[in-house]
GROMACS .gro file of C-alpha atoms in nm:
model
  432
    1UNK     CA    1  -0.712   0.097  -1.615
    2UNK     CA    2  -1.050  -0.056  -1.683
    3UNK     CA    3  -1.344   0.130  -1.817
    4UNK     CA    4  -1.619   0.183  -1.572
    5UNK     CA    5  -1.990   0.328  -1.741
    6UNK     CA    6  -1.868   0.677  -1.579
    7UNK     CA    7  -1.604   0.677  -1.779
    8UNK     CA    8  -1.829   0.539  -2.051
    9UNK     CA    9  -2.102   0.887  -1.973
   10UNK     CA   10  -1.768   1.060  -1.990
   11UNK     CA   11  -1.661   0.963  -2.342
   12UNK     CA   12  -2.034   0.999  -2.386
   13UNK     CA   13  -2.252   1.015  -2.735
   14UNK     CA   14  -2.503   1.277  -2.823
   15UNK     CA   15  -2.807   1.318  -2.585
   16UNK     CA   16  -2.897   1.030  -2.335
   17UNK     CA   17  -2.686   0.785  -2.508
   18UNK     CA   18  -2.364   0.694  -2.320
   19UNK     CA   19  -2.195   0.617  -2.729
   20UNK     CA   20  -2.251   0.708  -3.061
   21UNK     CA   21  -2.292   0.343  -3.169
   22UNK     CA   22  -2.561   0.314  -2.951
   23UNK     CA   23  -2.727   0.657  -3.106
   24UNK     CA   24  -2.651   0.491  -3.421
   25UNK     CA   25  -2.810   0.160  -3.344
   26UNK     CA   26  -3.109   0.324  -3.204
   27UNK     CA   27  -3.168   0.521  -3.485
   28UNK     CA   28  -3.134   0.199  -3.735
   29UNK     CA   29  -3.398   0.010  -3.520
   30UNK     CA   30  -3.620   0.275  -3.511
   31UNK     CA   31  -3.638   0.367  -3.881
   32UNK     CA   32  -3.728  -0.050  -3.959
   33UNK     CA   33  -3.992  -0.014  -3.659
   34UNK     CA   34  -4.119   0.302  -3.868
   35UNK     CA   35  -4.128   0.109  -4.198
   36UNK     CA   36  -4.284  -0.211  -4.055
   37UNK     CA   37  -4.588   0.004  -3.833
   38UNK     CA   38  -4.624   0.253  -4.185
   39UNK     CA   39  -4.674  -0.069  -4.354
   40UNK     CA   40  -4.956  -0.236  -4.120
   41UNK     CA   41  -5.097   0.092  -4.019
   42UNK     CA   42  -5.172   0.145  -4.392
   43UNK     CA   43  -5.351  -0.201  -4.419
   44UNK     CA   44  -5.568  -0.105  -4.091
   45UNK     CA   45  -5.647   0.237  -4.169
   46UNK     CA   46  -5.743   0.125  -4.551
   47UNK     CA   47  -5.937  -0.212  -4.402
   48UNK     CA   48  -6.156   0.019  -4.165
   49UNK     CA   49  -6.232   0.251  -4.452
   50UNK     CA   50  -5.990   0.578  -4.303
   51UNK     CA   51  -5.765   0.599  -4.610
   52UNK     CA   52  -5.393   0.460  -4.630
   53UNK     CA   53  -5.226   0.742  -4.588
   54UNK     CA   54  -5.333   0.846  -4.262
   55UNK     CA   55  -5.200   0.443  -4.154
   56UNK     CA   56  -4.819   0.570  -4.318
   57UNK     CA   57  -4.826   0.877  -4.135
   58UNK     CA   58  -4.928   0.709  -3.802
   59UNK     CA   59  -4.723   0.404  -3.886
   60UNK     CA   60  -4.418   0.637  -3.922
   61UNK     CA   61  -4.529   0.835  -3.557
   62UNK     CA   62  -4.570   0.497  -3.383
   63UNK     CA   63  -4.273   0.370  -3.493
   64UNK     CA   64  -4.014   0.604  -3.488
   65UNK     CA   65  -4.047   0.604  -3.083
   66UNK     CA   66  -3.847   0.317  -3.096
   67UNK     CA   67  -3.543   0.573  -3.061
   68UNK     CA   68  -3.642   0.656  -2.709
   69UNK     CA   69  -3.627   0.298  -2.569
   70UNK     CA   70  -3.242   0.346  -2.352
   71UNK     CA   71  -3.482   0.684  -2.208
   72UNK     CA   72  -3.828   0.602  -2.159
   73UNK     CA   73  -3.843   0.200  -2.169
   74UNK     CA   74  -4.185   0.203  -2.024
   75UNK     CA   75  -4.334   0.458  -2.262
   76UNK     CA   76  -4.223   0.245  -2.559
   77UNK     CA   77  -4.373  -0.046  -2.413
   78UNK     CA   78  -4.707   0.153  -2.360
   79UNK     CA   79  -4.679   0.251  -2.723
   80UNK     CA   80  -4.655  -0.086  -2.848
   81UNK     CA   81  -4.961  -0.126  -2.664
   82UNK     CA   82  -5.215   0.105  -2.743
   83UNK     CA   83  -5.122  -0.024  -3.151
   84UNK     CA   84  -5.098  -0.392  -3.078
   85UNK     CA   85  -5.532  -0.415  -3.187
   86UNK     CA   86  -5.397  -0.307  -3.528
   87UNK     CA   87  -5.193  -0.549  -3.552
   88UNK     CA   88  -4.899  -0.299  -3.604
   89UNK     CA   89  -4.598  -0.288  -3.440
   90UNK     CA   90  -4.432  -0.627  -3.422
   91UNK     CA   91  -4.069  -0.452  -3.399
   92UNK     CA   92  -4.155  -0.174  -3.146
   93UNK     CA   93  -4.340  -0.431  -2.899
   94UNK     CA   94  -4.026  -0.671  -2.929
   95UNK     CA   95  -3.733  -0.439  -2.892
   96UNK     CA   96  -3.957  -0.273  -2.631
   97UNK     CA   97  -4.042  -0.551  -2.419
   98UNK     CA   98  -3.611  -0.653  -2.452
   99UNK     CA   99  -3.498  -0.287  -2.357
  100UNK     CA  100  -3.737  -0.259  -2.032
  101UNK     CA  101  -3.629  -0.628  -1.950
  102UNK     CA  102  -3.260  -0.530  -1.963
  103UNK     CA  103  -3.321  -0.177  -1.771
  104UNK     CA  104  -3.308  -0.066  -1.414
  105UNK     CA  105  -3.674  -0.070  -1.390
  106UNK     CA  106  -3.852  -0.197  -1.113
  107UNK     CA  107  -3.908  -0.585  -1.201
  108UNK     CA  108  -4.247  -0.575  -1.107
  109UNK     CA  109  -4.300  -0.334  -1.354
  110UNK     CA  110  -4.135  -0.518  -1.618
  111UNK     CA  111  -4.344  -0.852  -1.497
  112UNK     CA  112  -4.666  -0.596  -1.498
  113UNK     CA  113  -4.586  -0.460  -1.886
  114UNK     CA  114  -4.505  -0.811  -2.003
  115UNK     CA  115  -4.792  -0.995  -1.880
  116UNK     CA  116  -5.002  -0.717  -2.037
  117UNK     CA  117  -4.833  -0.747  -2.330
  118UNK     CA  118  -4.866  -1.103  -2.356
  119UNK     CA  119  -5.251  -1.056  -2.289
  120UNK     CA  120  -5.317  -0.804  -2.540
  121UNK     CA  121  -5.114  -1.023  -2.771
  122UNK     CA  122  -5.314  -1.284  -2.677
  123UNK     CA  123  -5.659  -1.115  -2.760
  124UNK     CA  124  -5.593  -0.981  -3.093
  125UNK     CA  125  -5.449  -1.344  -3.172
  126UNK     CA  126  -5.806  -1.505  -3.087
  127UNK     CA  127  -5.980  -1.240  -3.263
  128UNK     CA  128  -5.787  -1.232  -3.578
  129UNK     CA  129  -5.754  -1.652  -3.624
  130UNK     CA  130  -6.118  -1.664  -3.549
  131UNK     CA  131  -6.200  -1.416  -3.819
  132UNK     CA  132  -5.978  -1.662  -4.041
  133UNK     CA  133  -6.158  -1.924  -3.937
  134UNK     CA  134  -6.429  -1.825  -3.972
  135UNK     CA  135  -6.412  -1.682  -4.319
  136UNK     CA  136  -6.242  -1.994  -4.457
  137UNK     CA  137  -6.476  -2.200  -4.355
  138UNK     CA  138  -6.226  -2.482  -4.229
  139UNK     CA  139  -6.305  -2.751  -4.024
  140UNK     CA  140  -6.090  -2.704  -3.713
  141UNK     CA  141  -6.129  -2.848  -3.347
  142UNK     CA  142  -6.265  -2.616  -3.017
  143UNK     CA  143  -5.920  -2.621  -2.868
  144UNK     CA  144  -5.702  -2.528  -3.179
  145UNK     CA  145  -5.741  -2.141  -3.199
  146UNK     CA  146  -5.727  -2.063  -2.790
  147UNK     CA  147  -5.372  -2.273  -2.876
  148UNK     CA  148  -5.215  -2.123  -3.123
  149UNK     CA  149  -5.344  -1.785  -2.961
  150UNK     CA  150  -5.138  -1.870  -2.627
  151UNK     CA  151  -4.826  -1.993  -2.840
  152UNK     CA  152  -4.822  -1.655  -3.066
  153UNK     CA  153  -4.854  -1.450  -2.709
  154UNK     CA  154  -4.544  -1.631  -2.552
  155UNK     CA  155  -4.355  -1.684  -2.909
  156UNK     CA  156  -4.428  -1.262  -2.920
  157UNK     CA  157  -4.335  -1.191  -2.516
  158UNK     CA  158  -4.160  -1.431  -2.362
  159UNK     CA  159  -3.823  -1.472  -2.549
  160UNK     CA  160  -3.784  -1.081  -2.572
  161UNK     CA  161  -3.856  -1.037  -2.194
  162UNK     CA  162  -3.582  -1.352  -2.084
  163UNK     CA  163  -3.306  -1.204  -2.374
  164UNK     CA  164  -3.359  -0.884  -2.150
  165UNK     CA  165  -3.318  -1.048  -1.830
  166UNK     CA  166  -3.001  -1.233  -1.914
  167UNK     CA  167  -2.873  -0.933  -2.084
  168UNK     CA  168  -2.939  -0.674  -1.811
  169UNK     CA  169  -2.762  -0.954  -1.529
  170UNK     CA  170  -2.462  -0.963  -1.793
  171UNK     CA  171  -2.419  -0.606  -1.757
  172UNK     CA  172  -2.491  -0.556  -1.414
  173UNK     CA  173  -2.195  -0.827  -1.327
  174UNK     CA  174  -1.954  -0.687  -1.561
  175UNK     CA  175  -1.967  -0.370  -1.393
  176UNK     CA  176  -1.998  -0.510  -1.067
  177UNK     CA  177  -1.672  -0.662  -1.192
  178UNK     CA  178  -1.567  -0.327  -1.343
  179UNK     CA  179  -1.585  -0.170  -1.057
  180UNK     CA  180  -1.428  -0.432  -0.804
  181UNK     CA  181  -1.135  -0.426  -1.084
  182UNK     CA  182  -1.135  -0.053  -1.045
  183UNK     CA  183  -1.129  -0.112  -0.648
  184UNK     CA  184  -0.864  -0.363  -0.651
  185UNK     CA  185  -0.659  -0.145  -0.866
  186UNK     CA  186  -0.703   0.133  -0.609
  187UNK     CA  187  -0.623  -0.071  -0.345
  188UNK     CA  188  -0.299  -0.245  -0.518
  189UNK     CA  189  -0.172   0.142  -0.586
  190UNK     CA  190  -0.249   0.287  -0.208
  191UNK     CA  191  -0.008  -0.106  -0.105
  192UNK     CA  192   0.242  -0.004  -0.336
  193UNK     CA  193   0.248   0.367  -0.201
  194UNK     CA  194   0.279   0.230   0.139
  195UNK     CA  195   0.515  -0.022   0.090
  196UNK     CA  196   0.722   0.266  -0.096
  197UNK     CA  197   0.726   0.428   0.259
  198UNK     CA  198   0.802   0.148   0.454
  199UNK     CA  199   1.081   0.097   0.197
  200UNK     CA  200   1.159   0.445   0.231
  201UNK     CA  201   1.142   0.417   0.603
  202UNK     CA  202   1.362   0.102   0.672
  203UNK     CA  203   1.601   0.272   0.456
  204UNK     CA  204   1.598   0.590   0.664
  205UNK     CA  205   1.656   0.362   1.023
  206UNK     CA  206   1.932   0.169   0.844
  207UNK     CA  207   2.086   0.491   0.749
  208UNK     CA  208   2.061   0.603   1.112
  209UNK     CA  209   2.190   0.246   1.222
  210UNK     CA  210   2.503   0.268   1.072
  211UNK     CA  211   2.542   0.645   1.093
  212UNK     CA  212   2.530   0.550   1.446
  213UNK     CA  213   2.782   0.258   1.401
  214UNK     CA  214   3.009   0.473   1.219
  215UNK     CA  215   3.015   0.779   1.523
  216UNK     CA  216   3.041   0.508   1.779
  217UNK     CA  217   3.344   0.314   1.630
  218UNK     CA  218   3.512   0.605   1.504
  219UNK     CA  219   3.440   0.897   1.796
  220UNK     CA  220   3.580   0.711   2.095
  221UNK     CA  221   3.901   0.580   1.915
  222UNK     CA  222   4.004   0.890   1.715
  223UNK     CA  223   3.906   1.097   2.035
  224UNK     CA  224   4.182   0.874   2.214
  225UNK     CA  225   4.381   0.935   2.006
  226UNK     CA  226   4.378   1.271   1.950
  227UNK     CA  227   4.412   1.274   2.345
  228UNK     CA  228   4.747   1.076   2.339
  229UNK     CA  229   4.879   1.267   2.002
  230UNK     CA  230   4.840   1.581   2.222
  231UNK     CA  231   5.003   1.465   2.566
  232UNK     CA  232   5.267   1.324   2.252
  233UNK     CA  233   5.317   1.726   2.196
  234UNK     CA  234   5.354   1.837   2.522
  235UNK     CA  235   5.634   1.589   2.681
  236UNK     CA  236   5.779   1.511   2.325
  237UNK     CA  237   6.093   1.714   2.449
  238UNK     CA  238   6.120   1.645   2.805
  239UNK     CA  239   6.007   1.293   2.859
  240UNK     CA  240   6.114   1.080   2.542
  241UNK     CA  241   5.994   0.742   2.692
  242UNK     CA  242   5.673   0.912   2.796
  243UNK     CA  243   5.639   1.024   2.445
  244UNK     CA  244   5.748   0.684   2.285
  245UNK     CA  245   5.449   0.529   2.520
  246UNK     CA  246   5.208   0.787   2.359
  247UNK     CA  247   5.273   0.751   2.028
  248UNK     CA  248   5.279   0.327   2.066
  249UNK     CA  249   4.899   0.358   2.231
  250UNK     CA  250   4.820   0.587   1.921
  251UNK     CA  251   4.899   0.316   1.705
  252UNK     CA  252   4.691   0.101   1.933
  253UNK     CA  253   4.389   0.290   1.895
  254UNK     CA  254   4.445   0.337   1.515
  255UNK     CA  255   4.484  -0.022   1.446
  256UNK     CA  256   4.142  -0.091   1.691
  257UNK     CA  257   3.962   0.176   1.533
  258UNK     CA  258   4.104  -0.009   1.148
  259UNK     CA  259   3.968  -0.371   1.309
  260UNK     CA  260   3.630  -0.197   1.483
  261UNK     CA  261   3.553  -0.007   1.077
  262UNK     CA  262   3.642  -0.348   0.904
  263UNK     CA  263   3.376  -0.577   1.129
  264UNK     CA  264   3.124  -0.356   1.098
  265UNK     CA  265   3.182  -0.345   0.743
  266UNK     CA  266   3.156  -0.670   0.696
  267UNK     CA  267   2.813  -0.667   0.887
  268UNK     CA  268   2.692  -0.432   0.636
  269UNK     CA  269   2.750  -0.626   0.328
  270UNK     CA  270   2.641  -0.961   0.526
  271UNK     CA  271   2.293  -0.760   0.580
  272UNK     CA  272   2.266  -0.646   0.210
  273UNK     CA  273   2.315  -0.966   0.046
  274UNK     CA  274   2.694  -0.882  -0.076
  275UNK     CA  275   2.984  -1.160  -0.057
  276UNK     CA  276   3.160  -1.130   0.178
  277UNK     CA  277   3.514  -1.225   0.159
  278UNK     CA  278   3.768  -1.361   0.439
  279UNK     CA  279   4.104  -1.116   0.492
  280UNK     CA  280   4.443  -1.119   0.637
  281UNK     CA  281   4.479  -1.514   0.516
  282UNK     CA  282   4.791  -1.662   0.353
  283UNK     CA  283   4.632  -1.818   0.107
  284UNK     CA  284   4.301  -1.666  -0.127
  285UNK     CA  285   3.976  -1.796   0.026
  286UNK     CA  286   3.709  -1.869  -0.168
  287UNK     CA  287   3.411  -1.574  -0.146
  288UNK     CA  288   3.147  -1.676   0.111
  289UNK     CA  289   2.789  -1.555   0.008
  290UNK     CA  290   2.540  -1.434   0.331
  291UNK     CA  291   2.180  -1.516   0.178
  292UNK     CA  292   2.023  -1.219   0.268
  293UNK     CA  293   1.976  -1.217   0.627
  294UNK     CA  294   1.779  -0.905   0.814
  295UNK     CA  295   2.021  -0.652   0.877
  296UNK     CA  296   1.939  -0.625   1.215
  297UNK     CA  297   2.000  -0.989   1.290
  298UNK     CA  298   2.324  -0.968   1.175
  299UNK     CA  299   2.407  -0.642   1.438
  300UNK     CA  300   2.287  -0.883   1.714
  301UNK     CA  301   2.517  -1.135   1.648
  302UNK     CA  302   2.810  -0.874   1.681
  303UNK     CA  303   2.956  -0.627   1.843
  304UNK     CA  304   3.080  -0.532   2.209
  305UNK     CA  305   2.924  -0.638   2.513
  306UNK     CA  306   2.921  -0.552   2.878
  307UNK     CA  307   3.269  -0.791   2.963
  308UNK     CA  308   3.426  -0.542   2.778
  309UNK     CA  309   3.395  -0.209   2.991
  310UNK     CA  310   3.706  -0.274   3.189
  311UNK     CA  311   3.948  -0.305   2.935
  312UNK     CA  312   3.731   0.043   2.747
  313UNK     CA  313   3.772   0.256   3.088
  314UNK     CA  314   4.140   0.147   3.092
  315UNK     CA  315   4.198   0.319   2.760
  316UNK     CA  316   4.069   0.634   2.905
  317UNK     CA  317   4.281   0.559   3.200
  318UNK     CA  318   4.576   0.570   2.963
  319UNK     CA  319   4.481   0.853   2.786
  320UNK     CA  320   4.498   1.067   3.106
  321UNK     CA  321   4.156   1.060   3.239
  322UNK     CA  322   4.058   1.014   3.611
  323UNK     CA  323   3.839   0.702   3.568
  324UNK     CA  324   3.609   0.495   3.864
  325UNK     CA  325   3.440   0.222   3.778
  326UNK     CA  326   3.205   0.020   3.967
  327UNK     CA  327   2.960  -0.250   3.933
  328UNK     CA  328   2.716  -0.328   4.134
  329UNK     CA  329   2.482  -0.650   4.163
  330UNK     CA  330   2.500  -0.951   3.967
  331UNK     CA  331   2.401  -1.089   3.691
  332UNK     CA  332   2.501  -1.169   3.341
  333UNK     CA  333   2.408  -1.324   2.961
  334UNK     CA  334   2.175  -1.042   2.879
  335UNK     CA  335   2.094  -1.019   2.562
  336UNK     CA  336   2.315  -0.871   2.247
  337UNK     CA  337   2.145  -0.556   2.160
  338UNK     CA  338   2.127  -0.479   2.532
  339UNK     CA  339   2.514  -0.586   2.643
  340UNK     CA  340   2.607  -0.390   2.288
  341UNK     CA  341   2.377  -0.094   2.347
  342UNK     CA  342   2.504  -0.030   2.721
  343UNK     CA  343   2.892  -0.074   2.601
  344UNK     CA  344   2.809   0.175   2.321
  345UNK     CA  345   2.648   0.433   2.590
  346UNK     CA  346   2.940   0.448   2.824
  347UNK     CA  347   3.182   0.461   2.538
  348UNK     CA  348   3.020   0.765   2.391
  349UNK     CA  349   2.969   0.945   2.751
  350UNK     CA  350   3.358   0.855   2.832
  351UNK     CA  351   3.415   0.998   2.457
  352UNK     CA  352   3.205   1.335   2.532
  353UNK     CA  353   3.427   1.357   2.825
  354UNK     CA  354   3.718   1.315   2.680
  355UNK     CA  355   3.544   1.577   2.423
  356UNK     CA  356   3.431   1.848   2.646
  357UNK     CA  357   3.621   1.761   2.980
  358UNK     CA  358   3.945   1.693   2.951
  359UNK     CA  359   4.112   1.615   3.266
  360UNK     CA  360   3.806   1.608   3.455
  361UNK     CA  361   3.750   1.340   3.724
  362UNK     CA  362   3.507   1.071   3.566
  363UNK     CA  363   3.242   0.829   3.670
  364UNK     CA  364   3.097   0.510   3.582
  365UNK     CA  365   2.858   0.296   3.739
  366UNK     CA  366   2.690  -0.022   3.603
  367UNK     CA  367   2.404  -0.167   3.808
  368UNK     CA  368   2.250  -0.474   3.789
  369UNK     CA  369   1.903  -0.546   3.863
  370UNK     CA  370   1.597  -0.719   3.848
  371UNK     CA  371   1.468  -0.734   3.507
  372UNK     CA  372   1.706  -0.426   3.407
  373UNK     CA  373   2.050  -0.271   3.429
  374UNK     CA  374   2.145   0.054   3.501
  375UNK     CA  375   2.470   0.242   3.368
  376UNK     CA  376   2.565   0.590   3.466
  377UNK     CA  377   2.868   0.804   3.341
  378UNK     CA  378   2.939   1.151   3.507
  379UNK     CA  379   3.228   1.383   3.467
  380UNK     CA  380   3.317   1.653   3.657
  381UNK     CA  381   3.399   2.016   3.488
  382UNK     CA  382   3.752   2.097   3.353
  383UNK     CA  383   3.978   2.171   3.537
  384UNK     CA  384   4.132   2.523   3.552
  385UNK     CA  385   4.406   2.544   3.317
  386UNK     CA  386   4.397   2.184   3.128
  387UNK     CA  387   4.454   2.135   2.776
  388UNK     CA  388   4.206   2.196   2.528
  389UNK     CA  389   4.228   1.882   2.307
  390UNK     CA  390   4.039   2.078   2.034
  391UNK     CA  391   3.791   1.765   1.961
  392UNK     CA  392   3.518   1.859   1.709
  393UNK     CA  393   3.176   1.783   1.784
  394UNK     CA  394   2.900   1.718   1.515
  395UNK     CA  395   2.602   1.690   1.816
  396UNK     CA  396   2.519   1.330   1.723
  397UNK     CA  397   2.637   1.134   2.029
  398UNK     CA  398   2.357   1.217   2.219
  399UNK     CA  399   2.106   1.185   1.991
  400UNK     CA  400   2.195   0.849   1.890
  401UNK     CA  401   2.278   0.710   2.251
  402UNK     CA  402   1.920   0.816   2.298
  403UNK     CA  403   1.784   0.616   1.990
  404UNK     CA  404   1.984   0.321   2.102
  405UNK     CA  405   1.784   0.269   2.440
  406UNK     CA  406   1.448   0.424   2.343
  407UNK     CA  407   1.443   0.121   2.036
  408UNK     CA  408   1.493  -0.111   2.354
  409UNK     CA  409   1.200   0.045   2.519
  410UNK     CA  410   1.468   0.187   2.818
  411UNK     CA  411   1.505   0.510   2.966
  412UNK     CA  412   1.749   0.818   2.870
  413UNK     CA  413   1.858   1.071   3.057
  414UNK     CA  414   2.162   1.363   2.994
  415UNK     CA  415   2.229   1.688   3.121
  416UNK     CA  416   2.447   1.930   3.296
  417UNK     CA  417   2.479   1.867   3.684
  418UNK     CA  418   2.527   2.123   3.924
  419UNK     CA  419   2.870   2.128   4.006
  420UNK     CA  420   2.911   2.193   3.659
  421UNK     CA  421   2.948   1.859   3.539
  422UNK     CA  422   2.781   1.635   3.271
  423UNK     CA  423   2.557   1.364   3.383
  424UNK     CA  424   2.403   1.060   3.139
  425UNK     CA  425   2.174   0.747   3.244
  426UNK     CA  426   2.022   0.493   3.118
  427UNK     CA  427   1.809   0.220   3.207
  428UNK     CA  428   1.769  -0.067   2.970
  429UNK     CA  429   1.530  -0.350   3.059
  430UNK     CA  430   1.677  -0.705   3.004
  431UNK     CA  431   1.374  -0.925   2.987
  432UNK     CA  432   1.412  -1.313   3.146
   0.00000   0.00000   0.00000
């Protein structure tokens, strides 16, 4: 983390200063200016006849409000000033002059203090060389005092002033720089937070995915066969080739539910990046690495698709169930996650069926239209007296047929009908 100046006011030194060094430095430059103006004030005081030691004592005053310069720049300034015709002060008028330069003061003030400054400077220089002059009797030229006057009053105010300038822009861009630093920082965390929770999120809807993968490829089969194993039961005894045909299309199932697990597995590692490997050869392939395609990708590419429905209500044909199916219109090559996404809805409605219906007299439509397609399953209520197949139900199917079509931007629609039935639609748009 960088270090702003409010952190800097935080860590803080005593008074106004924002750090002890600066207290300390303060203090340093103050006690010189305090020596240097006792000095000079000493020499005025005893030149115009008021006794030396009133000049320490003043020189000492005067000088030692160098320590206020980070609080009152201007008042320093002032200071240095008033004392410049006694030719005291040298230190307090150049720190001075740098501190309100490097300030947030107003720069007209600064240009205001600084050109008086250089004019007072200015005067006591052409006072004082003339007085030399003057007393040493020199021969010197009309323009040589009014020059060295002006150079001592920009050598005095002008380099002090532009070190406080440059100085104050230095320190106004490193905390500009500070601060965007702090800002960028901010702004990095807050990505990383929400990239954490679209992480977080994707993981969530590829949990769901295959959650819903899993119920899908596992409810319908196992539900078959826990259909057939039960007819199995029941005619066991009496009808031994009846039986045999059972427990053959509970194999079936077993073996498509084994093939069904094993594909989708394979998707999953495909969409995480893991090597997938080829099965059931004679001979050891070598490993065949996916790089990293999008998970959902890979689930288009797969899966069941619309073709398929006849040979799926034939299974629940075989398992006992009174099945119509119908199409109607025409129309075909729609896309994957729509032919996948309509197979999966009528294969978990014929599975609730089989679920909470058992014997009932089933359903299914498919329509075909313009820019969508339509698929309806509806069973009517058990009949009196039919087995109870016993199939548990976790309350997913529904939920997750109605993920499937709202993620295609469809329609969903299940519920009980009046003739005590089950009824679920769906409308899936198929774009061109």
């Amino acid at each position: 983390m960088t270090t702003t100046g409010e952190e800097h006011r935080a860590a803080g030194g005593p008074w106004w200063w924002q750090r002890r060094r600066s207290a300390v430095l303060d203090v340093v430059l103050a006690g010189v200016s305090a020596l240097e103006c006792a000095v000079e004030g000493a020499v005025f005081t005893d030149r115009v006849g008021l006794g030396s030691a009133l000049g320490v004592l003043l020189g000492l005053v005067v000088g030692s409000v160098l320590v206020l310069r980070r609080r009152w720049p201007v008042a320093v300034v002032l200071v240095a000033l008033a004392v410049s015709p006694a030719e005291m002060g040298m230190v307090l008028g150049f720190v001075g002059l740098y501190t309100l330069a490097a300030s947030e003061v107003p720069r007209r003030i600064t240009a205001v203090l600084a050109s008086m400054s250089g004019l007072g400077s200015l005067l006591v220089s052409l006072v004082r060389m003339g007085q030399h002059v003057d007393e040493s009797g020199a021969a010197t030229t009309p323009w040589f005092t009014p020059s060295m006057a002006v150079l001592v009053a920009l050598g005095t105010t002008a380099p002090p002033v532009l070190l406080g300038l440059y100085v104050g822009a230095r320190r106004r861009l490193m905390e500009s720089l500070r601060e965007r630093a702090d800002s960028l920082e901010r702004e990095l965390q807050l990505l990383a937070e929400r990239a954490e929770e679209r992480a977080e999120w994707a993981r969530g809807e590829e949990r769901r995915r295959i959650a819903r993968e899993m119920h899908d490829v596992v409810a319908h089969r196992v539900s078959l066969m826990v259909v057939h194993s039960t007819a199995l039961q029941a005619v066991a005894l009496k009808d031994p080739e009846t039986a045999a045909k059972n427990a053959a299309l509970v194999g079936d199932m077993g073996r498509q539910a084994l093939t069904e697990l094993r594909e989708m597995l394979g998707v999953m590692r495909a969409s995480s990046g893991v090597p997938v490997a080829r099965a059931a050869e004679p001979e050891p392939e070598p490993v065949v690495t996916v790089p990293e395609p999008r998970a959902v990708l890979v689930e288009e590419e797969q899966g069941p698709s619309l073709a398929e429905l006849d040979e799926l209500v034939g299974q629940s044909r075989a398992a006992g169930m009174a099945v119509e199916f119908s199409v109607e219109g025409e129309g075909s090559g729609y896309g994957a996650r729509v032919e996948r996404t309509a197979y999966r809805v009528v294969q978990e409605a014929l599975t609730n069926a089989h679920k909470h219906a058992a014997g009932a007299a089933t359903r299914v439509r498919l329509a075909r239209r313009a820019g969508e397609v339509a698929m309806q399953v509806e069973n009517g209520p058990p009949p009196e007296g039919g087995v109870d197949v016993k199939l548990p139900s976790g309350g997913n199917g529904l939920v997750g047929m109605r993920e499937r079509v709202l993620a295609l931007g469809g329609v969903f629609v299940a519920g009980p009908t009046d003739a005590g039935g089950f009824r679920v639609s769906a409308v899936l748009p198929v774009g061109e």
